[in-house]
Amino acid sequence: MALFFLKDIVLILFMAVLVLLIFNKIKLPPIIAFFISGILLGPYGLHFVNSVSQIEVISELGIIFLLFIIGLEFSVEKFSAIKHFALIGGVLQLIFTTAVSSIIAIFVGIPMNQALFLGFLVCFSSTAIVLRILEEKHQLDSIQGRTILGILIFQDVAAVLILLFTPMLAGSMEVDVFTLLRNVVLLIIFLIIIGKWIIPKLLTITAQFKNRDLFILVILLICLGTTYITSWVGLSEALGAFLAGLLISNTHYRHQALGLMQPFQDVFMSLFLISVGMMINVNFLINNALMIIFLALMVIIIKIIITFGVTIILKLPMKIMIIVSVLLSQIGEFSFVLAAAGLGVGLLNEYLFQMFLAVTIITMSLTPFLANLLPKVIDKFNHVELPNFLDNANNIEVPKEIELRNHVIIVGYGINGKNLAASCEKFDIPYVIVDLNPKIVNQGLKKGKHIFYGDATKENILEELNINDAKLMVIATSSSKGAIRITDISKKLNPNIYIIVRTRYIKFIDAIFEAGADEVIPEEFETSIEIFSRVLDEYDQDEKEIMEHVAELRSNHYDTFDTNDSNILSSLNFTKTDLDVDSIIISKETTLGKLNLSKYNLKPIAIMHGMDTINNFDDTYELSLEDVVLVSGFPEDIDKYYECN
């Protein structure tokens, strides 16, 4: 039996590699390759894998680890930063999508409880696919990324709860409601006890051994142990896996656990998608092709319209509305889990189950193609005048008391924008900030900042900011393409304005200069310059020579770092880093330790006190008003620090 199972695993991996290589060659999304691999291998395809029970084992294992990692990535801090989108956007999207889908199902003659269940299946989107697209486009920290992440997190939590009550919806509960509630209460008490006292202590003891293998085994023990306990008390394995991840996410060791488990995430997800493909009946797919395509397109259109309406309520700009609506238009992997549970308790028959599988696979497979079309769609909408009640980016009012003459326009109120605004205030330089995030704008207004809500890629917004009389513009957004467009429009409106652009990556420098920027500061390069200077300093190089070399690098538009001719760099084995260096302006007297930098994985590297730079300090160092603390860390950790402080 073990050899047969091993043979199936080898066949699955071989087919997945073969199809993935072909799809990569013809530049098609890998998700389609996984589905096709499953269809070819399964009992409805070439019959290489015929055991339904083995397929279910592979699928359930993939689900367990998928949910475990999702729970591991969830944290109170992360949720707090996006709770506005999660609670309002997530609730509205789930309610409206479920309601509309259920009504349509009832209209075609499906019983009410089955129709409601189908509505639940349709409302969820794919966390794995959408987050991967956002990561590839470097948009996780953007306003659209945060909105999508908030809605997806709410969906993930809601899916676990719906999975719990699926048997009740079918009316086929093997235990009464009292027993279920009792088990849930006992499980919650148990989880609170082990989550507060046992698991943190266990992980602390394990970490002290500094043994990677031991740490992985303990993480797996917590994952599978919690999953087994929830199953033992009559609840779902998926709920247990999610809760296991949640327990570890609230400890200091979640980053280490996530780092060790993430390499397996794609493997588990791939096996899960392949197992879904194995369940597809090819004959059913062929015989009902037109109906399946029609229903898939109908689902995508309905979800786009509903999510678009939700983003209007969230008061997001048109560009963000389009991105969020399109990227959340598919049915997600959690729906597969729910569908399997629904099939088991009689909420779905074999026909509805096969129809749902086929429709979901098509919607998921189309998502990467729709994502690639987004820039063209957005570009067309940028040239269309939209009604004010829809185009929230036009809703900008500049108070009369702010005199916008010879001023600085700050585009983006992130870390750089906040520090620049504080500096402008200190030296009485007139400024105005424009940002697309309504939450950030509201926070800034409460603090008395000259900040307004609007899309700086639109001419009418820039005119409202009196760009013709502005002296300088600083573009500090996360989107390099957006920065190029803003620069181009701004230079056309005011050829004399001096534009400084911050970009995260060196590769966009030339394009931004061509758009008309006067100065471009890539964070990727400046971080490497900072580290490079410190490396040379540690090697006792002459400070004057270091500064001359840095000036030479900057004057060459950073090309030196892209070549292999630098003797100094090669001799030191210097490589680029993903770390950022940023600054924190101190607004009240405190100590360095009370900034809680380590909580966000940030490291202080220098303190600027007046004209002095302090390099030797500890957590007890007393910070004064207007001191500047230079910190290094990953961009997402720096952003998280500013969101929470």
XYZ file of C-alpha atoms in Angstrom:
645
model
C 0.000 0.000 0.000
C 2.836 2.371 0.896
C 4.562 1.663 -2.428
C 1.358 2.430 -4.357
C 0.995 5.712 -2.506
C 4.655 6.543 -3.200
C 4.138 5.723 -6.873
C 1.176 8.127 -6.997
C 3.190 10.919 -5.381
C 6.041 10.403 -7.890
C 3.574 10.472 -10.788
C 1.928 13.626 -9.456
C 5.263 15.425 -9.070
C 6.515 14.242 -12.483
C 3.364 15.379 -14.269
C 3.322 18.704 -12.417
C 6.958 19.422 -13.350
C 6.389 18.438 -16.990
C 3.226 20.521 -17.462
C 4.676 23.449 -15.495
C 7.755 23.521 -17.741
C 5.539 23.614 -20.838
C 3.300 26.326 -19.391
C 6.303 28.362 -18.301
C 7.692 28.110 -21.843
C 4.469 29.387 -23.408
C 4.032 31.926 -20.558
C 0.747 30.679 -19.138
C -0.114 30.926 -15.409
C 1.138 27.993 -13.293
C -2.259 27.569 -11.628
C -3.683 26.246 -14.914
C -0.784 23.791 -15.127
C -1.667 22.351 -11.712
C -5.330 21.892 -12.618
C -4.451 20.234 -15.930
C -1.925 17.949 -14.192
C -4.667 16.788 -11.843
C -7.174 16.286 -14.649
C -4.683 14.215 -16.672
C -3.635 12.047 -13.721
C -7.000 11.508 -12.077
C -9.617 8.782 -12.376
C -11.503 10.816 -15.010
C -8.376 11.398 -17.125
C -5.569 8.975 -17.927
C -6.308 6.862 -14.813
C -2.772 7.056 -13.427
C -4.177 7.777 -9.954
C -7.440 5.942 -9.333
C -7.714 5.807 -5.533
C -10.212 8.400 -4.381
C -9.146 7.908 -0.755
C -5.514 8.724 -1.598
C -6.628 11.830 -3.475
C -8.605 12.932 -0.415
C -5.555 12.402 1.837
C -3.405 14.598 -0.427
C -6.128 17.241 -0.618
C -6.757 17.311 3.136
C -3.041 17.530 3.884
C -2.758 20.487 1.528
C -5.769 22.161 3.168
C -4.378 21.644 6.680
C -1.036 23.263 5.920
C -2.607 26.010 3.813
C -4.902 27.017 6.674
C -2.072 26.675 9.192
C 0.097 29.147 7.264
C -2.845 31.551 6.831
C -3.399 31.461 10.596
C 0.340 31.926 11.114
C 0.361 35.048 8.938
C -2.597 36.525 10.813
C -1.772 38.862 13.687
C -3.622 41.437 15.768
C -1.228 44.165 14.597
C -1.659 43.227 10.954
C -5.440 43.123 11.328
C -5.477 46.415 13.232
C -3.706 48.195 10.379
C -6.381 47.098 7.865
C -9.426 46.615 10.114
C -11.345 49.376 8.317
C -11.173 47.457 5.033
C -11.561 44.055 6.704
C -14.623 44.833 8.808
C -16.529 47.185 6.505
C -15.323 45.930 3.113
C -15.235 42.260 4.112
C -18.679 42.232 5.739
C -20.387 44.096 2.889
C -18.701 42.029 0.180
C -19.654 38.758 1.869
C -23.271 39.773 2.586
C -24.033 41.265 -0.846
C -22.314 38.512 -2.861
C -23.950 35.749 -0.835
C -27.365 37.401 -1.067
C -27.274 38.022 -4.830
C -25.889 34.549 -5.609
C -28.466 32.879 -3.349
C -31.370 34.786 -4.898
C -30.265 33.764 -8.386
C -29.964 30.118 -7.255
C -33.466 30.190 -5.698
C -34.823 31.768 -8.894
C -33.626 28.776 -10.969
C -35.305 26.322 -8.590
C -32.623 25.345 -6.086
C -33.893 24.804 -2.496
C -33.243 27.650 -0.077
C -30.618 25.968 2.131
C -28.654 24.764 -0.917
C -28.986 28.190 -2.531
C -27.612 29.879 0.580
C -24.738 27.410 0.641
C -23.967 28.140 -3.029
C -23.986 31.833 -2.161
C -21.341 31.188 0.495
C -19.255 29.249 -2.033
C -19.325 32.115 -4.537
C -18.527 34.918 -2.086
C -14.981 33.774 -1.232
C -11.943 34.822 -3.290
C -8.541 33.189 -3.661
C -6.085 34.361 -1.012
C -3.193 32.405 -2.555
C -3.647 33.659 -6.123
C -4.430 37.304 -5.348
C -1.643 37.779 -2.806
C 0.867 36.236 -5.207
C -0.204 38.704 -7.914
C 0.133 41.626 -5.478
C 3.568 40.412 -4.381
C 4.774 40.097 -7.980
C 3.591 43.643 -8.710
C 5.019 44.973 -5.394
C 1.564 46.284 -4.400
C 1.012 44.640 -1.006
C 1.754 47.910 0.794
C -0.337 50.021 -1.576
C -3.876 51.186 -0.844
C -5.290 48.515 -3.181
C -3.093 45.898 -1.513
C -4.301 46.822 1.959
C -7.943 46.911 0.855
C -7.706 43.492 -0.783
C -5.768 42.037 2.148
C -8.386 43.301 4.607
C -11.257 41.732 2.654
C -9.357 38.459 2.174
C -8.521 38.162 5.875
C -12.180 38.639 6.761
C -13.156 36.016 4.172
C -10.625 33.524 5.553
C -11.975 33.866 9.084
C -15.594 33.765 7.868
C -14.893 30.617 5.823
C -13.667 28.789 8.913
C -16.847 29.731 10.796
C -19.131 28.775 7.887
C -17.323 25.437 7.614
C -18.101 24.864 11.287
C -21.847 25.359 10.802
C -22.214 23.661 7.403
C -23.777 20.482 8.917
C -26.406 22.636 10.654
C -27.278 24.249 7.311
C -27.789 20.771 5.853
C -29.990 19.755 8.793
C -27.940 16.602 9.223
C -26.146 17.272 12.502
C -25.091 14.074 14.222
C -24.942 15.939 17.523
C -27.320 18.497 18.914
C -26.605 22.221 19.044
C -25.973 22.098 22.801
C -23.227 19.510 22.360
C -21.640 21.539 19.562
C -21.657 24.749 21.616
C -20.269 22.887 24.627
C -17.414 21.523 22.541
C -16.701 24.963 21.101
C -16.582 26.542 24.588
C -14.309 23.784 25.907
C -12.048 24.151 22.868
C -11.821 27.931 23.372
C -10.877 27.488 27.040
C -8.285 24.870 26.085
C -6.810 27.108 23.375
C -6.632 30.106 25.719
C -4.730 28.034 28.284
C -2.202 26.540 25.870
C -1.982 29.762 23.856
C -1.161 31.935 26.851
C 1.020 29.654 28.957
C 2.024 26.402 27.264
C 2.888 27.212 23.624
C 4.970 30.377 24.317
C 6.908 28.492 27.016
C 7.381 25.461 24.755
C 8.681 27.617 21.891
C 10.996 29.539 24.247
C 12.536 26.313 25.546
C 12.832 24.947 22.001
C 14.481 28.123 20.711
C 17.131 27.958 23.451
C 18.502 24.742 21.932
C 19.137 26.616 18.645
C 18.295 23.443 16.734
C 16.426 24.085 13.486
C 15.162 20.513 13.146
C 13.775 20.507 16.681
C 12.007 23.821 16.100
C 10.369 22.522 12.897
C 9.193 19.355 14.668
C 7.660 21.383 17.507
C 5.849 23.627 14.996
C 4.492 20.553 13.191
C 3.466 19.038 16.535
C 1.480 22.154 17.417
C -0.118 22.230 13.956
C -1.122 18.575 13.712
C -1.827 18.219 17.447
C -4.305 21.106 17.489
C -5.846 19.811 14.267
C -6.327 16.360 15.825
C -7.875 17.780 19.011
C -10.444 19.875 17.112
C -11.301 16.828 15.004
C -11.575 14.678 18.135
C -14.189 16.995 19.703
C -16.269 16.877 16.528
C -15.088 20.060 14.773
C -13.339 20.363 11.409
C -9.637 19.697 10.807
C -9.416 22.926 8.799
C -10.546 24.929 11.840
C -7.897 23.232 13.975
C -5.117 24.003 11.488
C -6.144 27.661 11.331
C -6.298 27.918 15.128
C -2.849 26.292 15.431
C -1.376 28.960 13.200
C -3.240 31.624 15.146
C -1.758 30.392 18.452
C 1.806 30.688 17.153
C 1.117 34.030 15.416
C 0.663 35.694 18.814
C 4.127 34.681 20.039
C 7.560 36.186 19.426
C 8.458 33.181 17.316
C 5.892 33.578 14.542
C 8.400 35.096 12.095
C 10.776 32.172 12.605
C 7.935 29.661 12.260
C 6.614 31.408 9.166
C 10.086 31.506 7.630
C 10.524 27.774 8.166
C 7.060 26.823 6.903
C 6.725 29.179 3.921
C 9.045 27.144 1.651
C 6.484 24.345 1.963
C 3.509 26.617 1.279
C 3.781 26.481 -2.508
C 4.296 22.707 -2.376
C 1.155 22.152 -0.303
C -0.831 24.591 -2.413
C 0.325 22.887 -5.621
C -0.692 19.443 -4.310
C -4.048 20.850 -3.252
C -4.745 22.370 -6.692
C -3.642 19.161 -8.413
C -5.980 17.147 -6.156
C -8.838 19.477 -7.143
C -8.060 18.817 -10.810
C -8.251 15.069 -10.123
C -11.847 15.449 -8.981
C -12.956 16.963 -12.305
C -15.019 14.696 -14.538
C -13.669 15.353 -18.050
C -16.821 14.052 -19.781
C -18.956 16.360 -17.626
C -16.639 19.247 -18.528
C -16.963 18.593 -22.253
C -20.725 17.948 -22.233
C -21.493 21.113 -20.245
C -18.764 23.400 -21.621
C -21.055 26.252 -22.715
C -23.002 26.282 -19.444
C -19.774 26.205 -17.408
C -18.246 29.117 -19.356
C -21.485 31.112 -19.057
C -21.701 30.572 -15.298
C -17.990 31.397 -14.819
C -18.337 34.697 -16.684
C -21.541 35.434 -14.762
C -19.766 34.857 -11.433
C -16.876 37.149 -12.440
C -19.215 39.929 -13.589
C -21.419 39.711 -10.471
C -18.435 39.769 -8.127
C -16.838 42.705 -9.974
C -20.068 44.737 -9.778
C -20.664 43.958 -6.082
C -17.059 44.585 -5.024
C -17.071 47.807 -7.057
C -20.103 48.935 -5.074
C -18.359 48.062 -1.802
C -15.306 50.135 -2.784
C -17.621 53.082 -3.468
C -18.868 52.796 0.120
C -15.222 52.654 1.263
C -14.701 55.926 -0.666
C -11.792 54.675 -2.710
C -10.593 56.308 -5.967
C -11.720 54.914 -9.311
C -8.324 53.358 -10.078
C -8.331 51.439 -6.787
C -11.966 50.417 -7.256
C -11.132 48.776 -10.576
C -8.076 46.917 -9.247
C -9.827 45.615 -6.119
C -12.973 44.562 -8.006
C -11.117 42.649 -10.714
C -8.612 40.925 -8.432
C -11.376 39.646 -6.115
C -13.632 38.412 -8.921
C -12.708 34.709 -8.771
C -13.946 31.941 -6.470
C -11.263 30.913 -3.966
C -9.607 27.785 -2.639
C -11.622 27.913 0.598
C -14.720 27.295 -1.490
C -13.258 23.931 -2.535
C -13.015 23.008 1.133
C -16.603 24.120 1.773
C -17.852 22.340 -1.350
C -16.289 19.053 -0.247
C -17.935 19.460 3.167
C -21.260 20.321 1.504
C -21.049 17.230 -0.694
C -20.459 15.101 2.388
C -23.557 16.362 4.227
C -25.864 16.472 1.193
C -25.942 20.208 0.493
C -24.528 19.511 -2.967
C -25.286 16.613 -5.265
C -22.694 15.251 -7.711
C -23.996 17.429 -10.560
C -23.780 20.678 -8.588
C -20.398 19.647 -7.173
C -18.894 19.023 -10.628
C -20.436 22.228 -11.981
C -19.034 24.221 -9.084
C -15.543 22.696 -9.487
C -15.445 23.520 -13.191
C -16.718 27.094 -12.749
C -14.274 27.774 -9.914
C -11.290 26.447 -11.866
C -12.129 28.736 -14.795
C -12.550 31.844 -12.604
C -9.260 31.135 -10.816
C -7.443 30.439 -14.097
C -8.685 33.693 -15.667
C -7.479 35.867 -12.768
C -3.828 36.248 -13.913
C -5.024 37.247 -17.412
C -7.457 39.815 -15.974
C -4.668 41.187 -13.751
C -2.457 41.714 -16.818
C -5.259 43.677 -18.515
C -5.670 46.054 -15.558
C -3.072 48.676 -16.636
C -4.786 49.125 -20.020
C -8.238 49.366 -18.423
C -7.042 51.870 -15.821
C -5.216 53.906 -18.454
C -8.437 54.251 -20.454
C -10.422 55.295 -17.390
C -7.812 57.954 -16.541
C -8.882 59.845 -19.654
C -12.607 59.572 -18.913
C -14.444 62.155 -16.846
C -16.501 60.207 -14.296
C -19.396 61.365 -12.104
C -18.223 62.939 -8.856
C -20.256 60.501 -6.749
C -18.182 57.650 -8.239
C -14.775 59.266 -8.638
C -13.773 59.787 -5.034
C -10.336 60.986 -6.122
C -11.959 64.228 -7.264
C -13.289 64.958 -3.790
C -10.656 67.421 -2.650
C -11.100 70.766 -1.009
C -8.274 73.107 -0.079
C -9.158 75.424 2.840
C -8.876 79.099 2.028
C -6.598 79.784 5.015
C -3.767 77.769 3.435
C -1.918 80.033 1.023
C -0.387 77.862 -1.651
C 2.445 79.995 -3.060
C 6.049 78.938 -3.525
C 5.122 75.761 -1.675
C 6.110 72.092 -1.623
C 3.655 69.484 -2.889
C 4.169 66.167 -1.081
C 2.603 63.224 -2.915
C 2.119 60.343 -0.482
C 1.991 60.532 3.301
C 4.004 57.459 4.165
C 7.227 57.443 6.177
C 9.087 59.827 3.878
C 6.078 62.102 3.524
C 5.620 62.350 7.299
C 9.257 63.195 7.908
C 9.313 65.765 5.109
C 6.133 67.444 6.389
C 7.613 67.634 9.896
C 10.776 69.203 8.496
C 8.765 71.751 6.488
C 6.879 72.760 9.628
C 10.094 73.120 11.608
C 11.607 75.517 9.042
C 8.338 77.302 8.162
C 8.249 76.035 4.578
C 4.719 76.058 3.112
C 3.580 72.610 2.045
C 0.554 70.580 1.067
C 0.161 66.790 1.113
C -2.040 64.706 -1.161
C -2.709 61.009 -0.535
C -5.071 58.321 -1.833
C -5.638 56.570 1.493
C -8.707 58.077 3.254
C -7.687 56.604 6.610
C -4.228 58.194 6.444
C -5.767 61.502 5.372
C -8.184 61.494 8.314
C -5.357 60.727 10.749
C -3.282 63.542 9.270
C -6.152 66.018 9.511
C -6.678 65.151 13.183
C -3.019 66.028 13.777
C -3.431 69.374 12.030
C -1.483 68.489 8.879
C -2.103 70.229 5.548
C -3.203 66.981 3.933
C -5.914 66.311 1.377
C -7.493 63.350 -0.316
C -6.957 63.033 -4.045
C -5.315 61.254 -6.964
C -2.190 63.158 -8.038
C -2.229 61.473 -11.465
C -5.161 63.717 -12.396
C -4.647 67.238 -13.713
C -7.602 68.764 -11.876
C -6.215 67.574 -8.525
C -2.806 69.087 -9.228
C -4.464 72.341 -10.293
C -6.419 72.400 -7.007
C -3.055 72.093 -5.239
C -1.979 75.185 -7.211
C 0.855 73.427 -8.988
C 1.486 76.468 -11.202
C 2.758 78.422 -8.178
C 4.502 75.497 -6.465
C 8.284 75.582 -6.172
C 8.936 71.922 -5.532
C 7.221 68.536 -5.631
C 8.287 65.420 -3.757
C 6.739 62.174 -4.986
C 6.974 59.573 -2.214
C 4.474 56.942 -3.347
C 5.072 53.197 -3.567
C 4.075 52.986 -7.247
C 6.919 53.791 -9.644
C 4.555 53.792 -12.626
C 2.303 56.230 -10.805
C 5.330 58.432 -10.064
C 6.221 58.498 -13.766
C 2.706 59.622 -14.692
C 2.571 62.282 -11.945
C 5.982 63.632 -13.011
C 4.966 63.817 -16.652
C 1.682 65.656 -15.949
C 3.272 67.997 -13.381
C 6.046 69.092 -15.758
C 3.480 69.837 -18.454
C 1.451 71.978 -16.054
C 4.493 73.736 -14.552
C 7.784 73.272 -16.472
C 9.691 75.193 -13.778
C 8.702 73.029 -10.817
C 11.582 71.051 -9.285
C 10.544 67.419 -8.875
C 12.201 64.923 -6.526
C 11.013 61.330 -6.819
C 11.525 58.474 -4.414
C 11.487 55.055 -6.003
C 12.142 51.712 -4.380
C 14.078 50.227 -7.261
C 17.043 51.315 -9.397
C 15.513 49.924 -12.595
C 12.941 52.754 -12.741
C 15.476 55.610 -12.553
C 15.861 56.204 -16.298
C 12.108 56.147 -16.957
C 11.454 58.668 -14.161
C 14.199 60.992 -15.414
C 12.753 60.762 -18.936
C 9.348 61.787 -17.546
C 10.939 65.041 -16.328
C 12.135 64.456 -12.764
C 15.002 66.668 -11.602
C 16.211 64.235 -8.968
C 15.512 60.559 -8.337
C 16.355 58.846 -5.063
C 16.039 55.055 -5.185
C 15.667 53.511 -1.736
C 17.320 50.329 -2.956
C 20.472 52.254 -3.853
C 20.530 54.630 -0.892
C 20.204 51.685 1.486
C 23.138 49.964 -0.178
C 25.124 53.227 -0.062
C 24.490 53.516 3.678
C 25.564 49.931 4.315
C 28.481 50.223 1.881
C 29.766 53.329 3.670
C 29.590 51.569 7.018
C 31.385 48.506 5.636
C 34.253 50.684 4.375
C 34.312 52.540 7.685
C 34.722 49.234 9.534
C 37.687 48.506 7.274
C 39.223 51.849 8.417
C 38.991 53.463 4.990
C 39.571 57.218 4.862
C 36.277 59.069 5.401
C 37.071 61.584 2.658
C 37.703 58.793 0.161
C 34.465 57.101 1.156
C 32.456 60.278 0.544
C 34.210 60.882 -2.787
C 33.370 57.368 -3.931
C 29.732 57.772 -2.825
C 29.533 61.035 -4.768
C 31.001 59.265 -7.793
C 28.388 56.521 -7.558
C 25.567 59.051 -7.365
C 26.923 61.107 -10.267
C 27.014 57.990 -12.436
C 23.256 57.503 -11.867
C 23.973 54.402 -9.789
C 25.354 52.385 -12.710
C 28.387 51.282 -10.710
C 26.288 48.940 -8.591
C 24.960 47.243 -11.716
C 28.421 46.280 -13.014
C 30.957 43.707 -11.945
C 33.959 46.040 -12.341
C 34.034 47.474 -8.847
C 37.204 46.183 -7.200
C 36.212 47.499 -3.819
C 32.815 45.830 -3.845
C 34.108 42.524 -5.094
C 36.902 42.467 -2.554
C 34.381 42.886 0.227
C 31.821 40.489 -1.326
C 29.288 43.309 -1.117
C 25.764 42.513 -2.298
C 22.552 44.484 -2.576
C 20.099 44.233 0.266
C 16.332 44.488 0.589
C 16.694 46.511 3.795
C 15.653 50.160 3.937
C 17.181 52.935 6.018
C 14.701 55.513 7.277
C 14.390 58.150 9.963
C 12.085 58.741 12.901
C 11.629 62.278 14.203
C 11.113 62.312 17.982
C 8.048 64.318 19.018
C 8.436 63.970 22.800
C 11.142 63.151 25.324
C 11.544 59.407 25.775
C 14.153 56.651 25.780
C 15.266 54.604 22.792
C 13.919 51.403 24.339
C 10.401 52.845 24.638
C 10.215 53.215 20.845
C 9.792 49.401 20.739
C 11.804 49.155 17.511
C 12.678 45.482 18.049
C 8.961 44.662 18.147
C 8.847 45.637 14.466
C 12.215 44.052 13.587
C 13.827 47.481 13.210
C 17.407 48.221 14.236
C 18.600 51.704 15.282
C 21.865 52.563 13.504
C 22.425 56.219 14.504
C 20.906 59.101 16.438
C 21.117 62.694 15.218
C 21.041 65.215 18.045
C 21.318 68.714 16.643
C 24.540 68.732 14.610
C 25.919 65.670 16.393
C 25.645 62.062 15.234
C 25.656 59.469 18.027
C 26.696 55.903 17.150
C 27.152 54.434 20.633
C 23.876 53.997 22.514
C 21.601 51.449 24.198
C 17.916 51.217 25.094
C 18.374 53.606 28.037
C 19.583 56.435 25.786
C 17.419 59.520 26.439
C 15.951 61.081 23.319
C 15.113 64.770 23.139
C 12.475 66.641 21.163
C 13.391 66.863 17.434
C 16.080 64.162 17.690
C 16.223 61.936 14.620
C 16.701 58.158 14.940
C 18.001 56.372 11.846
C 16.678 52.801 11.617
C 17.188 49.916 9.207
C 14.673 47.209 8.385
C 12.499 45.741 5.689
C 10.079 48.231 4.008
C 6.975 46.400 5.258
C 8.270 46.456 8.863
C 9.019 50.186 8.661
C 5.543 50.820 7.231
C 4.003 48.725 10.014
C 5.864 50.754 12.664
C 4.476 54.027 11.341
C 0.956 52.633 11.030
C 0.936 51.564 14.672
C 2.649 54.652 16.152
